[in-house]
């Protein structure tokens, strides 16, 4: 009858077999964790912390971008807000917190107001200057005839904005009915074109890499699976150390 | 007791992580600080291709805009510039003086902070480091600015704006070489 192997020897064979098997199984996920971990550590240098995911990948997060329906047309060009971006025709040109309050031609430039402030653009949509320090979120706008000023309505008060000096002043409105600017319906083709180019700025490549790293991209099961991989890596570490120190 | 403790922890985490804009100083207050005598003029600097190229080198991204408004007199300028920290812009004020024919920073103030973390940059222990700083030949600050743990991106934004303000002062008509 063959002599039974000593316990230590049997344990070594057992651990060696499983160390190799687990190592092979986990190798792909280890590489994934290495690559995503390094990317996360250097997110700013790689630019992934501010690059939004392209439109085509937003479905991973169940995000469907609404097609914009209205905007402001000036001399055949359109100013439209979509996903907190201001579009000049189909080109995103600036940040714009909704609502897009209005757009007015001024000299050879365009003054555009969003809830978060006012900006001046060239007639081809290039940003000239953004006005800082608007007194409160804006809700409506109208041109004042024969004037370098526009009238703005905030959440609580009214203001004039001097388009030459880029300065705000308080304003008392005496009329009850004001002809505030209103957006008009967008042409279909333009609306669809803008929707296709819209991104959600909060969902960045860093978000995707983080969710891949944690497994969260695949839901709660993904998270538990990565927990399992982490446990298996711990088993590898322990078995590896044991195999090393128990070598005859 | 355990339930109560959990509620407290939850409330504290919500307070710590909610990203609301904090305005520490208005434009008027900043200008009052920069020019206590009120002796300044509002001025405009147009950014041509060359200036934008250098601004891009300083900021490590394009400067969006064709002109910048600033305030100044024969000796000093005050700049209010926005720079993204991690996700939201930080509004930063920089006061630059002419000192021995060279632009140097007099003061840096955080006017408005919109991120959920990194707000420590607004404190004097950080901003005081910029006093007396000028530009080295490569358009970088001539002095190492100590960072703040957990506020790396905010620190970086303030440093970039400080360098940009020094550069812009140097090419403005308030600079000693231009006057």
CSV table of C-alpha atoms in Angstrom, one decimal:
chain,number,residue,atom,x,y,z
A,1,UNK,CA,0.0,0.0,0.0
A,2,UNK,CA,1.4,3.5,-1.0
A,3,UNK,CA,2.5,5.6,1.9
A,4,UNK,CA,0.2,8.7,2.5
A,5,UNK,CA,1.9,12.0,1.8
A,6,UNK,CA,2.7,14.1,4.9
A,7,UNK,CA,0.1,16.7,5.7
A,8,UNK,CA,2.5,19.5,4.9
A,9,UNK,CA,3.2,18.1,1.5
A,10,UNK,CA,-0.5,17.6,0.7
A,11,UNK,CA,-1.2,21.2,1.7
A,12,UNK,CA,1.5,22.4,-0.6
A,13,UNK,CA,0.1,20.6,-3.5
A,14,UNK,CA,-3.4,21.9,-2.7
A,15,UNK,CA,-2.3,25.5,-2.3
A,16,UNK,CA,-0.1,25.3,-5.4
A,17,UNK,CA,-2.9,24.0,-7.6
A,18,UNK,CA,-5.4,26.7,-6.4
A,19,UNK,CA,-2.8,29.4,-6.4
A,20,UNK,CA,-2.2,28.8,-10.1
A,21,UNK,CA,-5.9,28.4,-10.9
A,22,UNK,CA,-6.9,31.5,-9.0
A,23,UNK,CA,-4.0,33.4,-10.5
A,24,UNK,CA,-5.0,32.5,-14.0
A,25,UNK,CA,-8.6,33.4,-13.4
A,26,UNK,CA,-7.8,36.7,-11.7
A,27,UNK,CA,-5.1,37.8,-14.1
A,28,UNK,CA,-7.4,39.6,-16.4
A,29,UNK,CA,-9.1,41.5,-13.6
A,30,UNK,CA,-5.8,42.3,-12.0
A,31,UNK,CA,-4.7,44.0,-15.2
A,32,UNK,CA,-8.0,45.8,-15.4
A,33,UNK,CA,-7.6,47.1,-11.8
A,34,UNK,CA,-4.0,48.1,-12.6
A,35,UNK,CA,-4.9,50.1,-15.7
A,36,UNK,CA,-8.0,51.7,-14.2
A,37,UNK,CA,-6.2,52.4,-10.9
A,38,UNK,CA,-3.3,54.2,-12.6
A,39,UNK,CA,-5.8,56.1,-14.8
A,40,UNK,CA,-7.7,57.3,-11.7
A,41,UNK,CA,-4.5,58.3,-10.0
A,42,UNK,CA,-3.6,60.5,-12.9
A,43,UNK,CA,-7.1,61.6,-14.0
A,44,UNK,CA,-6.2,65.3,-14.1
A,45,UNK,CA,-3.1,64.8,-16.2
A,46,UNK,CA,-4.8,62.5,-18.6
A,47,UNK,CA,-7.8,64.9,-18.8
A,48,UNK,CA,-10.3,62.2,-18.1
A,49,UNK,CA,-11.7,64.2,-15.1
A,50,UNK,CA,-13.3,66.8,-17.3
A,51,UNK,CA,-13.8,65.1,-20.7
A,52,UNK,CA,-17.4,64.2,-20.9
A,53,UNK,CA,-18.4,60.8,-22.3
A,54,UNK,CA,-19.5,61.0,-25.9
A,55,UNK,CA,-23.2,61.0,-26.7
A,56,UNK,CA,-23.0,57.4,-28.0
A,57,UNK,CA,-21.9,56.1,-24.6
A,58,UNK,CA,-24.5,57.8,-22.4
A,59,UNK,CA,-26.8,54.8,-22.8
A,60,UNK,CA,-24.4,53.0,-20.3
A,61,UNK,CA,-25.8,55.3,-17.7
A,62,UNK,CA,-29.4,55.2,-18.9
A,63,UNK,CA,-29.2,58.8,-20.0
A,64,UNK,CA,-31.3,59.9,-22.9
A,65,UNK,CA,-30.7,63.4,-24.0
A,66,UNK,CA,-33.9,65.4,-24.7
A,67,UNK,CA,-34.0,67.1,-28.0
A,68,UNK,CA,-34.2,70.8,-27.5
A,69,UNK,CA,-37.4,72.4,-28.8
A,70,UNK,CA,-36.7,76.2,-28.8
A,71,UNK,CA,-34.1,78.8,-28.9
A,72,UNK,CA,-33.4,82.4,-30.1
A,73,UNK,CA,-32.9,83.2,-33.7
A,74,UNK,CA,-30.8,86.2,-34.8
A,75,UNK,CA,-30.1,86.9,-38.4
A,76,UNK,CA,-30.5,83.2,-39.3
A,77,UNK,CA,-28.3,81.8,-36.6
A,78,UNK,CA,-29.7,80.1,-33.5
A,79,UNK,CA,-28.7,80.2,-29.9
A,80,UNK,CA,-29.9,77.1,-28.1
A,81,UNK,CA,-29.4,75.7,-24.6
A,82,UNK,CA,-29.0,71.9,-24.3
A,83,UNK,CA,-27.5,70.0,-21.3
A,84,UNK,CA,-26.2,73.2,-19.8
A,85,UNK,CA,-24.3,74.1,-22.9
A,86,UNK,CA,-24.9,77.0,-25.2
A,87,UNK,CA,-25.0,76.1,-28.8
A,88,UNK,CA,-24.5,78.5,-31.7
A,89,UNK,CA,-26.2,76.6,-34.4
A,90,UNK,CA,-24.8,73.1,-33.9
A,91,UNK,CA,-21.6,74.2,-32.2
A,92,UNK,CA,-21.3,74.2,-28.4
A,93,UNK,CA,-19.7,77.6,-27.5
A,94,UNK,CA,-20.1,78.1,-23.8
A,95,UNK,CA,-21.6,76.9,-20.5
A,96,UNK,CA,-25.2,78.0,-20.0
A,97,UNK,CA,-27.2,77.1,-17.0
A,98,UNK,CA,-30.8,76.9,-18.1
A,99,UNK,CA,-32.9,78.7,-18.8
A,100,UNK,CA,-31.4,80.5,-21.8
A,101,UNK,CA,-33.0,83.8,-21.0
A,102,UNK,CA,-32.4,85.6,-24.3
A,103,UNK,CA,-30.2,86.8,-27.1
A,104,UNK,CA,-29.9,90.3,-28.5
A,105,UNK,CA,-27.8,91.7,-31.3
A,106,UNK,CA,-25.6,94.5,-30.0
A,107,UNK,CA,-23.4,96.5,-32.4
A,108,UNK,CA,-21.7,93.7,-34.4
A,109,UNK,CA,-21.9,91.3,-31.5
A,110,UNK,CA,-24.5,89.1,-29.8
A,111,UNK,CA,-25.4,89.4,-26.1
A,112,UNK,CA,-26.6,86.2,-24.7
A,113,UNK,CA,-28.1,85.7,-21.2
A,114,UNK,CA,-28.5,82.5,-19.3
A,115,UNK,CA,-29.6,81.9,-15.7
A,116,UNK,CA,-26.0,82.0,-14.6
A,117,UNK,CA,-24.9,85.2,-16.4
A,118,UNK,CA,-24.4,87.2,-19.5
A,119,UNK,CA,-21.8,86.8,-22.3
A,120,UNK,CA,-20.9,88.6,-25.5
A,121,UNK,CA,-20.2,86.7,-28.7
A,122,UNK,CA,-19.0,87.6,-32.2
A,123,UNK,CA,-21.5,87.1,-35.0
A,124,UNK,CA,-19.9,83.8,-35.7
A,125,UNK,CA,-20.4,82.5,-32.2
A,126,UNK,CA,-16.9,83.1,-30.8
A,127,UNK,CA,-16.9,84.1,-27.1
A,128,UNK,CA,-15.6,87.6,-26.5
A,129,UNK,CA,-16.2,88.1,-22.9
A,130,UNK,CA,-18.3,86.8,-20.0
A,131,UNK,CA,-19.7,89.2,-17.5
A,132,UNK,CA,-19.0,88.2,-13.9
A,133,UNK,CA,-20.8,89.1,-10.8
A,134,UNK,CA,-24.4,89.0,-12.0
A,135,UNK,CA,-26.5,89.9,-8.9
A,136,UNK,CA,-28.7,86.9,-8.9
A,137,UNK,CA,-30.0,84.1,-11.2
A,138,UNK,CA,-31.6,85.6,-14.3
A,139,UNK,CA,-35.1,84.7,-15.6
A,140,UNK,CA,-35.9,87.1,-18.4
A,141,UNK,CA,-34.5,89.8,-20.6
A,142,UNK,CA,-35.6,92.5,-23.0
A,143,UNK,CA,-33.9,95.1,-25.1
A,144,UNK,CA,-34.3,98.7,-24.2
A,145,UNK,CA,-34.8,100.8,-27.4
A,146,UNK,CA,-32.1,103.2,-28.4
A,147,UNK,CA,-29.9,102.2,-25.6
A,148,UNK,CA,-26.7,100.3,-24.8
A,149,UNK,CA,-28.6,98.6,-21.9
A,150,UNK,CA,-30.8,95.6,-21.6
A,151,UNK,CA,-33.3,95.0,-19.0
A,152,UNK,CA,-32.9,91.9,-16.9
A,153,UNK,CA,-35.3,90.2,-14.6
A,154,UNK,CA,-33.8,88.3,-11.7
A,155,UNK,CA,-35.5,85.9,-9.3
A,156,UNK,CA,-36.2,88.8,-6.9
A,157,UNK,CA,-35.4,92.1,-8.6
A,158,UNK,CA,-34.9,93.9,-11.9
A,159,UNK,CA,-31.6,95.2,-13.3
A,160,UNK,CA,-30.2,96.9,-16.3
A,161,UNK,CA,-27.0,95.6,-17.9
A,162,UNK,CA,-24.8,98.1,-19.7
A,163,UNK,CA,-23.5,96.2,-22.8
A,164,UNK,CA,-20.7,98.8,-23.4
A,165,UNK,CA,-19.4,99.1,-19.8
A,166,UNK,CA,-20.4,95.5,-18.7
A,167,UNK,CA,-22.0,96.8,-15.6
A,168,UNK,CA,-25.2,96.0,-13.6
A,169,UNK,CA,-27.5,98.5,-12.1
A,170,UNK,CA,-30.7,98.1,-10.1
A,171,UNK,CA,-33.8,99.1,-11.9
A,172,UNK,CA,-37.4,99.8,-10.7
A,173,UNK,CA,-40.0,98.4,-13.1
A,174,UNK,CA,-43.2,100.4,-13.1
A,175,UNK,CA,-45.2,98.7,-15.8
A,176,UNK,CA,-47.0,95.5,-14.9
A,177,UNK,CA,-46.8,94.0,-18.4
A,178,UNK,CA,-43.3,93.7,-19.9
A,179,UNK,CA,-42.3,92.4,-23.4
A,180,UNK,CA,-39.8,89.9,-22.2
A,181,UNK,CA,-38.0,88.0,-24.9
A,182,UNK,CA,-39.5,84.6,-25.7
A,183,UNK,CA,-37.8,81.7,-27.5
A,184,UNK,CA,-39.2,80.3,-30.7
A,185,UNK,CA,-39.6,76.8,-32.0
A,186,UNK,CA,-36.4,75.2,-33.4
A,187,UNK,CA,-36.3,73.7,-36.9
A,188,UNK,CA,-36.4,69.9,-36.5
A,189,UNK,CA,-33.1,69.1,-38.3
A,190,UNK,CA,-31.2,71.6,-36.1
A,191,UNK,CA,-32.8,70.3,-32.9
A,192,UNK,CA,-31.8,66.8,-33.7
A,193,UNK,CA,-28.3,67.9,-34.7
A,194,UNK,CA,-27.8,69.7,-31.4
A,195,UNK,CA,-29.2,66.7,-29.4
A,196,UNK,CA,-26.6,64.4,-31.1
A,197,UNK,CA,-23.8,66.8,-30.1
A,198,UNK,CA,-25.0,67.3,-26.5
A,199,UNK,CA,-23.1,65.7,-23.7
A,200,UNK,CA,-23.7,65.5,-20.0
A,201,UNK,CA,-20.7,67.3,-18.5
A,202,UNK,CA,-21.0,65.6,-15.2
A,203,UNK,CA,-20.6,62.1,-16.7
A,204,UNK,CA,-16.9,62.1,-17.5
A,205,UNK,CA,-14.4,59.4,-18.7
A,206,UNK,CA,-13.2,59.4,-15.1
A,207,UNK,CA,-16.7,58.4,-13.9
A,208,UNK,CA,-16.6,55.5,-16.4
A,209,UNK,CA,-13.1,54.4,-15.3
A,210,UNK,CA,-14.1,54.6,-11.7
A,211,UNK,CA,-17.2,52.5,-12.3
A,212,UNK,CA,-15.2,50.0,-14.2
A,213,UNK,CA,-12.6,49.8,-11.4
A,214,UNK,CA,-15.3,49.2,-8.8
A,215,UNK,CA,-17.5,47.0,-10.9
A,216,UNK,CA,-20.4,49.4,-10.5
A,217,UNK,CA,-20.7,49.7,-14.2
A,218,UNK,CA,-22.4,46.3,-14.1
A,219,UNK,CA,-24.7,47.1,-11.2
A,220,UNK,CA,-24.6,45.7,-7.7
A,221,UNK,CA,-23.6,42.2,-9.1
A,222,UNK,CA,-20.5,43.9,-10.6
A,223,UNK,CA,-19.6,45.4,-7.2
A,224,UNK,CA,-19.9,42.0,-5.5
A,225,UNK,CA,-17.9,40.4,-8.3
A,226,UNK,CA,-15.1,42.9,-7.8
A,227,UNK,CA,-15.3,42.2,-4.0
A,228,UNK,CA,-14.8,38.5,-4.9
A,229,UNK,CA,-11.8,39.4,-7.0
A,230,UNK,CA,-10.4,41.4,-4.1
A,231,UNK,CA,-10.9,38.4,-1.8
A,232,UNK,CA,-9.2,36.1,-4.3
A,233,UNK,CA,-6.3,38.5,-4.5
A,234,UNK,CA,-6.0,38.2,-0.8
A,235,UNK,CA,-6.1,34.4,-1.0
A,236,UNK,CA,-3.3,34.6,-3.7
A,237,UNK,CA,-1.2,36.8,-1.4
A,238,UNK,CA,-1.6,34.5,1.6
A,239,UNK,CA,-1.1,31.3,-0.4
A,240,UNK,CA,1.9,32.8,-2.1
A,241,UNK,CA,3.5,33.7,1.1
A,242,UNK,CA,2.7,30.3,2.6
A,243,UNK,CA,4.1,28.5,-0.4
A,244,UNK,CA,7.3,30.5,-0.2
A,245,UNK,CA,7.9,30.0,3.5
A,246,UNK,CA,7.0,26.3,3.5
A,247,UNK,CA,9.4,25.4,0.7
A,248,UNK,CA,11.4,22.4,1.7
B,1,UNK,CA,-28.7,55.7,20.3
B,2,UNK,CA,-27.1,53.9,17.3
B,3,UNK,CA,-29.9,55.2,15.1
B,4,UNK,CA,-29.4,58.8,16.3
B,5,UNK,CA,-25.7,58.6,15.7
B,6,UNK,CA,-26.3,57.3,12.2
B,7,UNK,CA,-28.6,60.2,11.4
B,8,UNK,CA,-26.0,62.7,12.7
B,9,UNK,CA,-23.3,61.1,10.5
B,10,UNK,CA,-25.6,61.2,7.5
B,11,UNK,CA,-26.5,64.9,8.0
B,12,UNK,CA,-22.8,65.8,8.4
B,13,UNK,CA,-21.9,64.0,5.2
B,14,UNK,CA,-24.6,65.7,3.3
B,15,UNK,CA,-23.4,69.1,4.6
B,16,UNK,CA,-19.8,68.2,3.8
B,17,UNK,CA,-20.4,67.1,0.2
B,18,UNK,CA,-23.2,69.3,-1.1
B,19,UNK,CA,-21.6,71.6,-3.7
B,20,UNK,CA,-23.1,75.1,-3.3
B,21,UNK,CA,-21.4,78.3,-4.4
B,22,UNK,CA,-19.8,80.3,-1.6
B,23,UNK,CA,-19.3,83.9,-2.2
B,24,UNK,CA,-16.6,85.2,0.1
B,25,UNK,CA,-16.1,88.7,-1.4
B,26,UNK,CA,-18.0,90.7,-4.0
B,27,UNK,CA,-16.3,92.5,-6.9
B,28,UNK,CA,-16.8,95.8,-5.2
B,29,UNK,CA,-15.2,94.6,-2.0
B,30,UNK,CA,-12.3,93.3,-3.9
B,31,UNK,CA,-11.8,96.6,-5.8
B,32,UNK,CA,-12.1,98.5,-2.5
B,33,UNK,CA,-9.3,96.3,-1.2
B,34,UNK,CA,-7.1,96.8,-4.3
B,35,UNK,CA,-7.7,100.5,-4.5
B,36,UNK,CA,-8.6,101.9,-1.1
B,37,UNK,CA,-8.4,105.5,-2.5
B,38,UNK,CA,-10.8,104.6,-5.3
B,39,UNK,CA,-8.3,105.7,-7.8
B,40,UNK,CA,-8.6,103.3,-10.7
B,41,UNK,CA,-10.1,103.0,-14.1
B,42,UNK,CA,-11.8,100.1,-15.8
B,43,UNK,CA,-9.8,98.9,-18.7
B,44,UNK,CA,-9.9,96.3,-21.4
B,45,UNK,CA,-7.2,94.1,-22.8
B,46,UNK,CA,-7.8,92.4,-26.2
B,47,UNK,CA,-6.2,89.0,-26.6
B,48,UNK,CA,-4.5,88.5,-29.9
B,49,UNK,CA,-3.2,85.2,-31.1
B,50,UNK,CA,0.2,85.6,-29.4
B,51,UNK,CA,-1.3,86.5,-26.1
B,52,UNK,CA,-3.7,83.6,-26.3
B,53,UNK,CA,-0.8,81.3,-27.1
B,54,UNK,CA,1.0,82.3,-23.9
B,55,UNK,CA,-2.2,82.2,-21.9
B,56,UNK,CA,-2.7,78.7,-23.1
B,57,UNK,CA,0.8,77.8,-22.0
B,58,UNK,CA,0.2,79.2,-18.5
B,59,UNK,CA,-3.3,77.7,-18.1
B,60,UNK,CA,-2.6,74.4,-19.9
B,61,UNK,CA,-5.8,75.0,-21.9
B,62,UNK,CA,-7.2,77.6,-24.2
B,63,UNK,CA,-8.4,80.9,-22.6
B,64,UNK,CA,-12.0,81.2,-23.7
B,65,UNK,CA,-12.6,84.8,-24.6
B,66,UNK,CA,-11.3,87.6,-26.9
B,67,UNK,CA,-10.9,90.3,-24.2
B,68,UNK,CA,-10.5,90.7,-20.5
B,69,UNK,CA,-11.6,93.6,-18.4
B,70,UNK,CA,-9.5,94.7,-15.5
B,71,UNK,CA,-9.1,97.6,-13.2
B,72,UNK,CA,-5.9,99.7,-12.7
B,73,UNK,CA,-4.0,102.8,-12.2
B,74,UNK,CA,-0.4,103.7,-13.0
B,75,UNK,CA,1.0,101.4,-10.3
B,76,UNK,CA,-1.4,98.5,-9.9
B,77,UNK,CA,-3.9,96.3,-11.6
B,78,UNK,CA,-6.7,94.1,-10.3
B,79,UNK,CA,-7.8,91.1,-12.1
B,80,UNK,CA,-10.9,88.9,-11.5
B,81,UNK,CA,-10.5,85.6,-13.4
B,82,UNK,CA,-12.4,82.3,-13.3
B,83,UNK,CA,-10.5,78.9,-13.4
B,84,UNK,CA,-12.0,75.5,-13.1
B,85,UNK,CA,-10.8,73.6,-10.0
B,86,UNK,CA,-12.1,70.1,-10.6
B,87,UNK,CA,-15.5,70.6,-12.1
B,88,UNK,CA,-16.6,74.2,-11.3
B,89,UNK,CA,-15.0,77.6,-11.8
B,90,UNK,CA,-13.3,79.3,-8.9
B,91,UNK,CA,-13.5,83.1,-9.1
B,92,UNK,CA,-10.1,84.5,-8.1
B,93,UNK,CA,-9.0,88.1,-7.6
B,94,UNK,CA,-5.3,89.0,-8.1
B,95,UNK,CA,-3.8,92.4,-7.3
B,96,UNK,CA,-0.5,93.1,-9.1
B,97,UNK,CA,1.8,96.0,-8.3
B,98,UNK,CA,4.7,97.5,-10.2
B,99,UNK,CA,7.7,96.9,-7.9
B,100,UNK,CA,11.1,98.0,-9.1
B,101,UNK,CA,10.0,97.9,-12.7
B,102,UNK,CA,8.7,94.4,-12.3
B,103,UNK,CA,5.1,93.1,-11.8
B,104,UNK,CA,4.7,91.4,-8.4
B,105,UNK,CA,1.6,90.1,-6.7
B,106,UNK,CA,0.3,92.2,-3.9
B,107,UNK,CA,-2.6,89.9,-2.9
B,108,UNK,CA,-4.7,87.0,-4.0
B,109,UNK,CA,-8.3,86.6,-2.9
B,110,UNK,CA,-10.9,83.8,-3.5
B,111,UNK,CA,-14.1,85.7,-4.4
B,112,UNK,CA,-16.3,82.7,-5.1
B,113,UNK,CA,-15.8,79.0,-4.6
B,114,UNK,CA,-18.2,76.4,-6.1
B,115,UNK,CA,-16.5,73.1,-5.6
B,116,UNK,CA,-17.4,70.7,-2.7
B,117,UNK,CA,-13.8,70.4,-1.6
B,118,UNK,CA,-10.6,72.4,-1.7
B,119,UNK,CA,-12.1,75.5,-0.2
B,120,UNK,CA,-9.0,75.8,2.1
B,121,UNK,CA,-7.4,77.8,-0.7
B,122,UNK,CA,-9.3,80.9,0.5
B,123,UNK,CA,-7.5,81.1,3.8
B,124,UNK,CA,-4.5,83.5,4.3
B,125,UNK,CA,-2.2,80.7,5.2
B,126,UNK,CA,-2.4,79.7,1.5
B,127,UNK,CA,-2.9,83.0,-0.3
B,128,UNK,CA,-0.3,84.9,1.7
B,129,UNK,CA,2.3,82.7,-0.1
B,130,UNK,CA,1.7,84.7,-3.3
B,131,UNK,CA,2.7,88.1,-1.9
B,132,UNK,CA,5.8,89.3,-3.6
B,133,UNK,CA,5.8,86.6,-6.2
B,134,UNK,CA,6.7,87.4,-9.8
B,135,UNK,CA,7.1,85.6,-13.0
B,136,UNK,CA,10.2,83.7,-13.9
B,137,UNK,CA,11.4,83.6,-17.5
B,138,UNK,CA,9.3,80.6,-18.5
B,139,UNK,CA,6.0,82.4,-17.4
B,140,UNK,CA,5.9,80.3,-14.2
B,141,UNK,CA,5.8,81.7,-10.7
B,142,UNK,CA,9.3,82.3,-9.4
B,143,UNK,CA,8.5,80.7,-6.0
B,144,UNK,CA,7.2,77.3,-5.0
B,145,UNK,CA,3.8,77.5,-3.5
B,146,UNK,CA,3.1,74.9,-0.9
B,147,UNK,CA,0.0,72.8,-1.7
B,148,UNK,CA,-2.9,71.7,0.5
B,149,UNK,CA,-3.7,68.0,0.9
B,150,UNK,CA,-7.1,67.3,-0.7
B,151,UNK,CA,-7.1,70.6,-2.5
B,152,UNK,CA,-4.6,69.8,-5.3
B,153,UNK,CA,-6.8,71.0,-8.2
B,154,UNK,CA,-7.9,74.2,-6.4
B,155,UNK,CA,-4.3,75.0,-5.6
B,156,UNK,CA,-3.3,74.4,-9.2
B,157,UNK,CA,-6.1,76.7,-10.4
B,158,UNK,CA,-5.0,79.6,-8.1
B,159,UNK,CA,-1.4,79.2,-9.2
B,160,UNK,CA,-2.4,79.3,-12.8
B,161,UNK,CA,-4.5,82.4,-12.4
B,162,UNK,CA,-1.8,84.2,-10.4
B,163,UNK,CA,0.7,83.5,-13.2
B,164,UNK,CA,-1.8,84.7,-15.8
B,165,UNK,CA,-2.5,87.9,-13.9
B,166,UNK,CA,1.2,88.6,-13.7
B,167,UNK,CA,1.6,88.0,-17.4
B,168,UNK,CA,-1.4,90.1,-18.3
B,169,UNK,CA,-0.2,93.0,-16.1
B,170,UNK,CA,3.1,92.8,-17.8
B,171,UNK,CA,1.6,93.4,-21.2
B,172,UNK,CA,-1.1,95.9,-20.1
B,173,UNK,CA,-0.6,99.6,-20.4
B,174,UNK,CA,-0.2,99.7,-16.6
B,175,UNK,CA,3.0,97.8,-16.7
B,176,UNK,CA,6.2,99.8,-16.1
B,177,UNK,CA,7.6,98.8,-19.5
B,178,UNK,CA,4.4,100.0,-21.3
B,179,UNK,CA,4.0,103.3,-19.5
